[in-house]
PDB file of C-alpha atoms in Angstrom:
ATOM      1  CA  UNK R 440      -0.052   0.009  -0.025  1.00 53.00           C
ATOM      2  CA  UNK R 441       2.830   2.402   0.928  1.00 46.00           C
ATOM      3  CA  UNK R 442       4.720   1.577  -2.226  1.00 49.00           C
ATOM      4  CA  UNK R 443       1.627   2.246  -4.318  1.00 48.00           C
ATOM      5  CA  UNK R 444       1.048   5.611  -2.517  1.00 42.00           C
ATOM      6  CA  UNK R 445       4.604   6.548  -3.046  1.00 49.00           C
ATOM      7  CA  UNK R 446       4.375   5.621  -6.763  1.00 41.00           C
ATOM      8  CA  UNK R 447       1.183   7.772  -7.182  1.00 43.00           C
ATOM      9  CA  UNK R 448       2.857  10.780  -5.401  1.00 40.00           C
ATOM     10  CA  UNK R 449       5.908  10.450  -7.609  1.00 45.00           C
ATOM     11  CA  UNK R 450       3.671  10.263 -10.710  1.00 42.00           C
ATOM     12  CA  UNK R 451       1.776  13.370  -9.634  1.00 41.00           C
ATOM     13  CA  UNK R 452       4.997  15.257  -8.971  1.00 40.00           C
ATOM     14  CA  UNK R 453       6.409  14.387 -12.436  1.00 43.00           C
ATOM     15  CA  UNK R 454       3.180  15.461 -13.956  1.00 48.00           C
ATOM     16  CA  UNK R 455       3.192  18.888 -12.236  1.00 41.00           C
ATOM     17  CA  UNK R 456       6.863  19.315 -13.132  1.00 41.00           C
ATOM     18  CA  UNK R 457       6.253  18.576 -16.805  1.00 40.00           C
ATOM     19  CA  UNK R 458       3.203  20.913 -16.864  1.00 45.00           C
ATOM     20  CA  UNK R 459       5.327  23.716 -15.388  1.00 47.00           C
ATOM     21  CA  UNK R 460       8.122  23.188 -17.803  1.00 45.00           C
ATOM     22  CA  UNK R 461       5.634  23.152 -20.613  1.00 46.00           C
ATOM     23  CA  UNK R 462       4.122  26.438 -19.372  1.00 40.00           C
ATOM     24  CA  UNK R 463       7.539  27.948 -19.013  1.00 41.00           C
ATOM     25  CA  UNK R 464       8.496  26.934 -22.536  1.00 45.00           C
ATOM     26  CA  UNK R 465       5.226  28.264 -23.846  1.00 44.00           C
ATOM     27  CA  UNK R 466       5.731  31.637 -22.051  1.00 56.00           C
ATOM     28  CA  UNK R 467       9.229  31.916 -23.357  1.00 56.00           C
ATOM     29  CA  UNK R 468       8.018  31.144 -26.900  1.00 59.00           C
ATOM     30  CA  UNK R 469       5.233  33.656 -26.592  1.00 54.00           C
ATOM     31  CA  UNK R 470       7.657  36.333 -25.415  1.00 53.00           C
ATOM     32  CA  UNK R 471      10.006  35.579 -28.314  1.00 58.00           C
ATOM     33  CA  UNK R 472       7.014  35.870 -30.751  1.00 55.00           C
ATOM     34  CA  UNK R 473       5.825  39.109 -29.185  1.00 52.00           C
ATOM     35  CA  UNK R 474       9.382  40.599 -29.312  1.00 56.00           C
ATOM     36  CA  UNK R 475       9.675  39.535 -32.934  1.00 65.00           C
ATOM     37  CA  UNK R 476       6.356  41.180 -33.757  1.00 63.00           C
ATOM     38  CA  UNK R 477       7.263  44.368 -31.886  1.00 63.00           C
ATOM     39  CA  UNK R 478      10.623  44.391 -33.638  1.00 68.00           C
ATOM     40  CA  UNK R 479       8.880  44.069 -36.949  1.00 73.00           C
ATOM     41  CA  UNK R 480       6.615  47.000 -36.187  1.00 76.00           C
ATOM     42  CA  UNK R 481       9.595  49.079 -35.047  1.00 73.00           C
ATOM     43  CA  UNK R 482      11.358  48.485 -38.283  1.00 80.00           C
ATOM     44  CA  UNK R 483       8.320  49.823 -40.219  1.00 84.00           C
ATOM     45  CA  UNK R 484       8.105  52.741 -37.943  1.00 86.00           C
ATOM     46  CA  UNK R 485      11.781  53.422 -38.350  1.00 86.00           C
ATOM     47  CA  UNK R 486      11.343  53.504 -42.129  1.00 89.00           C
ATOM     48  CA  UNK R 487       8.493  55.950 -41.839  1.00 91.00           C
ATOM     49  CA  UNK R 488      10.477  58.200 -39.538  1.00 91.00           C
ATOM     50  CA  UNK R 489      13.605  57.959 -41.778  1.00 91.00           C
ATOM     51  CA  UNK R 490      11.534  59.137 -44.720  1.00 93.00           C
ATOM     52  CA  UNK R 491      10.020  61.997 -42.730  1.00 94.00           C
ATOM     53  CA  UNK R 492      13.496  63.202 -41.611  1.00 94.00           C
ATOM     54  CA  UNK R 493      14.768  62.949 -45.172  1.00 94.00           C
ATOM     55  CA  UNK R 494      11.854  65.164 -46.357  1.00 95.00           C
ATOM     56  CA  UNK R 495      12.854  67.606 -43.690  1.00 94.00           C
ATOM     57  CA  UNK R 496      16.321  67.785 -45.136  1.00 96.00           C
ATOM     58  CA  UNK R 497      18.235  65.599 -42.635  1.00 96.00           C
ATOM     59  CA  UNK R 498      21.266  63.750 -43.917  1.00 96.00           C
ATOM     60  CA  UNK R 499      23.680  61.137 -42.452  1.00 96.00           C
ATOM     61  CA  UNK R 500      27.171  62.073 -41.378  1.00 95.00           C
ATOM     62  CA  UNK R 501      29.727  60.745 -44.088  1.00 94.00           C
ATOM     63  CA  UNK R 502      30.857  57.316 -42.968  1.00 94.00           C
ATOM     64  CA  UNK R 503      27.830  56.590 -40.630  1.00 95.00           C
ATOM     65  CA  UNK R 504      25.210  53.969 -41.125  1.00 95.00           C
ATOM     66  CA  UNK R 505      22.250  54.720 -43.487  1.00 94.00           C
ATOM     67  CA  UNK R 506      19.565  56.808 -41.890  1.00 94.00           C
ATOM     68  CA  UNK R 507      16.948  54.056 -41.835  1.00 92.00           C
ATOM     69  CA  UNK R 508      19.365  51.655 -40.148  1.00 93.00           C
ATOM     70  CA  UNK R 509      20.319  54.252 -37.473  1.00 94.00           C
ATOM     71  CA  UNK R 510      16.637  54.919 -36.635  1.00 93.00           C
ATOM     72  CA  UNK R 511      15.921  51.184 -36.554  1.00 91.00           C
ATOM     73  CA  UNK R 512      18.742  50.576 -34.123  1.00 92.00           C
ATOM     74  CA  UNK R 513      17.314  53.267 -31.853  1.00 92.00           C
ATOM     75  CA  UNK R 514      13.913  51.473 -31.868  1.00 90.00           C
ATOM     76  CA  UNK R 515      15.514  48.026 -31.235  1.00 90.00           C
ATOM     77  CA  UNK R 516      17.553  49.462 -28.329  1.00 92.00           C
ATOM     78  CA  UNK R 517      14.286  50.519 -26.699  1.00 90.00           C
ATOM     79  CA  UNK R 518      12.912  47.075 -27.097  1.00 89.00           C
ATOM     80  CA  UNK R 519      15.996  45.152 -25.866  1.00 90.00           C
ATOM     81  CA  UNK R 520      15.590  43.106 -22.599  1.00 89.00           C
ATOM     82  CA  UNK R 521      18.032  41.597 -20.197  1.00 88.00           C
ATOM     83  CA  UNK R 522      17.818  37.896 -19.138  1.00 87.00           C
ATOM     84  CA  UNK R 523      15.156  38.824 -16.432  1.00 85.00           C
ATOM     85  CA  UNK R 524      12.946  40.595 -18.988  1.00 87.00           C
ATOM     86  CA  UNK R 525      13.792  44.145 -17.859  1.00 89.00           C
ATOM     87  CA  UNK R 526      14.722  46.961 -20.192  1.00 92.00           C
ATOM     88  CA  UNK R 527      18.483  46.564 -21.256  1.00 94.00           C
ATOM     89  CA  UNK R 528      19.098  50.263 -22.091  1.00 96.00           C
ATOM     90  CA  UNK R 529      18.095  53.780 -21.313  1.00 95.00           C
ATOM     91  CA  UNK R 530      17.632  55.469 -24.684  1.00 96.00           C
ATOM     92  CA  UNK R 531      17.474  59.168 -25.234  1.00 96.00           C
ATOM     93  CA  UNK R 532      16.395  60.865 -28.435  1.00 95.00           C
ATOM     94  CA  UNK R 533      16.746  64.724 -28.965  1.00 96.00           C
ATOM     95  CA  UNK R 534      17.024  67.437 -31.591  1.00 96.00           C
ATOM     96  CA  UNK R 535      18.858  70.753 -31.354  1.00 97.00           C
ATOM     97  CA  UNK R 536      20.283  73.566 -33.472  1.00 97.00           C
ATOM     98  CA  UNK R 537      23.345  75.825 -33.429  1.00 97.00           C
ATOM     99  CA  UNK R 538      25.451  78.273 -35.366  1.00 96.00           C
ATOM    100  CA  UNK R 539      27.906  75.466 -36.109  1.00 96.00           C
ATOM    101  CA  UNK R 540      27.879  71.673 -36.274  1.00 96.00           C
ATOM    102  CA  UNK R 541      29.926  71.353 -33.084  1.00 97.00           C
ATOM    103  CA  UNK R 542      27.543  73.707 -31.187  1.00 97.00           C
ATOM    104  CA  UNK R 543      24.405  71.950 -32.349  1.00 97.00           C
ATOM    105  CA  UNK R 544      25.902  68.548 -31.664  1.00 97.00           C
ATOM    106  CA  UNK R 545      26.886  69.583 -28.086  1.00 97.00           C
ATOM    107  CA  UNK R 546      23.407  71.110 -27.367  1.00 97.00           C
ATOM    108  CA  UNK R 547      21.770  67.841 -28.572  1.00 97.00           C
ATOM    109  CA  UNK R 548      24.120  65.757 -26.438  1.00 96.00           C
ATOM    110  CA  UNK R 549      23.367  67.831 -23.317  1.00 94.00           C
ATOM    111  CA  UNK R 550      19.621  67.398 -23.918  1.00 96.00           C
ATOM    112  CA  UNK R 551      20.147  63.642 -24.281  1.00 95.00           C
ATOM    113  CA  UNK R 552      22.056  63.599 -21.039  1.00 94.00           C
ATOM    114  CA  UNK R 553      19.258  65.480 -19.338  1.00 92.00           C
ATOM    115  CA  UNK R 554      16.790  62.908 -20.650  1.00 94.00           C
ATOM    116  CA  UNK R 555      18.966  60.045 -19.398  1.00 93.00           C
ATOM    117  CA  UNK R 556      19.107  61.628 -15.937  1.00 91.00           C
ATOM    118  CA  UNK R 557      15.295  61.863 -15.906  1.00 91.00           C
ATOM    119  CA  UNK R 558      15.011  58.195 -16.890  1.00 93.00           C
ATOM    120  CA  UNK R 559      17.585  57.176 -14.281  1.00 91.00           C
ATOM    121  CA  UNK R 560      15.842  59.301 -11.685  1.00 88.00           C
ATOM    122  CA  UNK R 561      12.501  57.738 -12.435  1.00 88.00           C
ATOM    123  CA  UNK R 562      13.590  54.041 -12.762  1.00 88.00           C
ATOM    124  CA  UNK R 563      16.494  53.634 -10.354  1.00 90.00           C
ATOM    125  CA  UNK R 564      16.458  56.468  -7.881  1.00 88.00           C
ATOM    126  CA  UNK R 565      12.615  56.397  -7.857  1.00 87.00           C
ATOM    127  CA  UNK R 566      12.787  52.811  -6.542  1.00 87.00           C
ATOM    128  CA  UNK R 567      15.383  53.803  -3.928  1.00 87.00           C
ATOM    129  CA  UNK R 568      13.121  56.841  -2.862  1.00 85.00           C
ATOM    130  CA  UNK R 569      10.251  54.345  -2.483  1.00 84.00           C
ATOM    131  CA  UNK R 570      12.496  52.141  -0.249  1.00 82.00           C
ATOM    132  CA  UNK R 571      13.069  55.169   2.032  1.00 81.00           C
ATOM    133  CA  UNK R 572       9.281  56.014   2.071  1.00 81.00           C
ATOM    134  CA  UNK R 573       8.263  52.466   2.917  1.00 77.00           C
ATOM    135  CA  UNK R 574      10.991  51.793   5.508  1.00 74.00           C
ATOM    136  CA  UNK R 575       9.576  51.882   9.038  1.00 72.00           C
ATOM    137  CA  UNK R 576      11.732  53.309  11.898  1.00 68.00           C
ATOM    138  CA  UNK R 577      14.641  54.309   9.718  1.00 74.00           C
ATOM    139  CA  UNK R 578      17.159  56.153  11.859  1.00 73.00           C
ATOM    140  CA  UNK R 579      17.757  59.071   9.447  1.00 78.00           C
ATOM    141  CA  UNK R 580      15.251  59.059   6.652  1.00 81.00           C
ATOM    142  CA  UNK R 581      15.418  62.852   6.202  1.00 85.00           C
ATOM    143  CA  UNK R 582      19.179  62.833   5.409  1.00 86.00           C
ATOM    144  CA  UNK R 583      18.800  59.802   3.173  1.00 86.00           C
ATOM    145  CA  UNK R 584      16.174  61.582   1.175  1.00 86.00           C
ATOM    146  CA  UNK R 585      18.360  64.706   0.861  1.00 88.00           C
ATOM    147  CA  UNK R 586      21.358  62.635  -0.296  1.00 88.00           C
ATOM    148  CA  UNK R 587      19.316  60.953  -2.927  1.00 87.00           C
ATOM    149  CA  UNK R 588      17.793  64.237  -4.232  1.00 86.00           C
ATOM    150  CA  UNK R 589      21.239  65.896  -4.325  1.00 86.00           C
ATOM    151  CA  UNK R 590      22.782  62.995  -6.237  1.00 85.00           C
ATOM    152  CA  UNK R 591      20.026  62.934  -8.858  1.00 81.00           C
ATOM    153  CA  UNK R 592      21.010  66.418  -9.983  1.00 80.00           C
ATOM    154  CA  UNK R 593      24.508  65.193 -10.806  1.00 82.00           C
ATOM    155  CA  UNK R 594      23.878  61.627 -11.852  1.00 84.00           C
ATOM    156  CA  UNK R 595      24.965  62.036 -15.531  1.00 83.00           C
ATOM    157  CA  UNK R 596      28.406  63.362 -14.512  1.00 83.00           C
ATOM    158  CA  UNK R 597      29.207  59.793 -13.344  1.00 83.00           C
ATOM    159  CA  UNK R 598      27.970  57.835 -16.346  1.00 83.00           C
ATOM    160  CA  UNK R 599      31.031  57.826 -18.427  1.00 81.00           C
ATOM    161  CA  UNK R 600      30.892  57.054 -22.165  1.00 88.00           C
ATOM    162  CA  UNK R 601      27.555  56.733 -23.822  1.00 93.00           C
ATOM    163  CA  UNK R 602      26.828  54.861 -27.066  1.00 95.00           C
ATOM    164  CA  UNK R 603      25.632  56.919 -29.992  1.00 95.00           C
ATOM    165  CA  UNK R 604      22.877  55.319 -32.069  1.00 96.00           C
ATOM    166  CA  UNK R 605      21.593  58.185 -34.259  1.00 97.00           C
ATOM    167  CA  UNK R 606      23.436  61.255 -35.599  1.00 97.00           C
ATOM    168  CA  UNK R 607      21.835  63.215 -38.402  1.00 97.00           C
ATOM    169  CA  UNK R 608      22.286  66.693 -39.558  1.00 97.00           C
ATOM    170  CA  UNK R 609      20.465  69.421 -41.563  1.00 97.00           C
ATOM    171  CA  UNK R 610      21.864  72.735 -42.663  1.00 95.00           C
ATOM    172  CA  UNK R 611      19.438  75.603 -43.292  1.00 92.00           C
ATOM    173  CA  UNK R 612      21.096  78.794 -42.164  1.00 92.00           C
ATOM    174  CA  UNK R 613      21.572  77.082 -38.816  1.00 96.00           C
ATOM    175  CA  UNK R 614      22.807  73.510 -38.322  1.00 97.00           C
ATOM    176  CA  UNK R 615      20.174  71.112 -36.927  1.00 97.00           C
ATOM    177  CA  UNK R 616      21.168  67.841 -35.203  1.00 97.00           C
ATOM    178  CA  UNK R 617      19.013  64.793 -34.430  1.00 96.00           C
ATOM    179  CA  UNK R 618      20.855  62.638 -31.805  1.00 97.00           C
ATOM    180  CA  UNK R 619      20.019  59.444 -29.967  1.00 97.00           C
ATOM    181  CA  UNK R 620      22.276  57.754 -27.423  1.00 97.00           C
ATOM    182  CA  UNK R 621      21.910  54.683 -25.184  1.00 96.00           C
ATOM    183  CA  UNK R 622      23.367  53.573 -21.827  1.00 95.00           C
ATOM    184  CA  UNK R 623      23.078  50.078 -20.182  1.00 95.00           C
ATOM    185  CA  UNK R 624      20.585  49.991 -17.349  1.00 94.00           C
ATOM    186  CA  UNK R 625      22.679  47.505 -15.366  1.00 93.00           C
ATOM    187  CA  UNK R 626      25.794  49.801 -15.524  1.00 93.00           C
ATOM    188  CA  UNK R 627      23.744  52.858 -14.498  1.00 93.00           C
ATOM    189  CA  UNK R 628      22.374  50.855 -11.585  1.00 92.00           C
ATOM    190  CA  UNK R 629      25.795  49.707 -10.528  1.00 92.00           C
ATOM    191  CA  UNK R 630      27.178  53.255 -10.529  1.00 91.00           C
ATOM    192  CA  UNK R 631      24.190  54.745  -8.664  1.00 90.00           C
ATOM    193  CA  UNK R 632      24.313  52.069  -6.007  1.00 91.00           C
ATOM    194  CA  UNK R 633      28.041  52.405  -5.577  1.00 91.00           C
ATOM    195  CA  UNK R 634      27.886  56.196  -5.296  1.00 90.00           C
ATOM    196  CA  UNK R 635      24.917  56.325  -2.990  1.00 89.00           C
ATOM    197  CA  UNK R 636      26.425  53.755  -0.659  1.00 90.00           C
ATOM    198  CA  UNK R 637      29.430  56.028  -0.255  1.00 91.00           C
ATOM    199  CA  UNK R 638      27.385  59.178   0.226  1.00 89.00           C
ATOM    200  CA  UNK R 639      24.908  57.539   2.666  1.00 88.00           C
ATOM    201  CA  UNK R 640      27.738  56.205   4.793  1.00 89.00           C
ATOM    202  CA  UNK R 641      29.301  59.664   5.174  1.00 89.00           C
ATOM    203  CA  UNK R 642      26.257  61.987   4.916  1.00 88.00           C
ATOM    204  CA  UNK R 643      23.517  60.147   6.713  1.00 83.00           C
ATOM    205  CA  UNK R 644      23.285  58.471  10.058  1.00 83.00           C
ATOM    206  CA  UNK R 645      22.316  55.017   8.871  1.00 82.00           C
ATOM    207  CA  UNK R 646      23.539  51.624   9.770  1.00 83.00           C
ATOM    208  CA  UNK R 647      24.961  49.220   7.048  1.00 87.00           C
ATOM    209  CA  UNK R 648      21.841  46.993   7.282  1.00 86.00           C
ATOM    210  CA  UNK R 649      19.588  49.955   6.547  1.00 85.00           C
ATOM    211  CA  UNK R 650      21.813  51.083   3.635  1.00 86.00           C
ATOM    212  CA  UNK R 651      21.868  47.516   2.253  1.00 86.00           C
ATOM    213  CA  UNK R 652      18.066  47.382   2.537  1.00 85.00           C
ATOM    214  CA  UNK R 653      17.649  50.796   0.730  1.00 81.00           C
ATOM    215  CA  UNK R 654      19.853  49.730  -2.175  1.00 85.00           C
ATOM    216  CA  UNK R 655      18.315  46.274  -2.576  1.00 81.00           C
ATOM    217  CA  UNK R 656      15.944  47.440  -5.300  1.00 66.00           C
ATOM    218  CA  UNK R 657      15.977  44.421  -7.619  1.00 61.00           C
TER     219      UNK R 657
END
């Protein structure tokens, strides 16, 4: 009787395991299909945007990829996911103008950095702020909040090199630049956590356990 019961339990366990594996494989397959469909739509959208920009008079910089391919790469970067299914890159897209090519490019780059700072502030620092708000009995929540707010204003100064995806120009009295850059979310998160740990240790009256808890945002 015991042997029969043990056999039935084993059989049920194997059945549940196979069902879960099948569901996981199906989910993975569906995600792949969805991503493929989204990528297909993005390529179509990229072609439309490239045509619109060409009509406006934008051109590629000599030696760079064709306009359509640059725009497509920008769309694909926005869709890219890491192994956990989270966005892989922060992507900024901005346009600017200036008296010279260098001035217009620099202005567009600064606008892109500002956009990246906003995204990082929302996605990474936003989660850390929520950790502060949701922590009960934190010894120095006020200073922690101030440290985070102060750091957010200077976060892009710590990012290092960004990757350019799109660079287009148009000359019509002034020089107009369309620029898109990307930055890995994982790298931004690493830098933010590393910097905030140092700042919280020196500028806030928090214990190591409290700091670890605040920065445990994944």
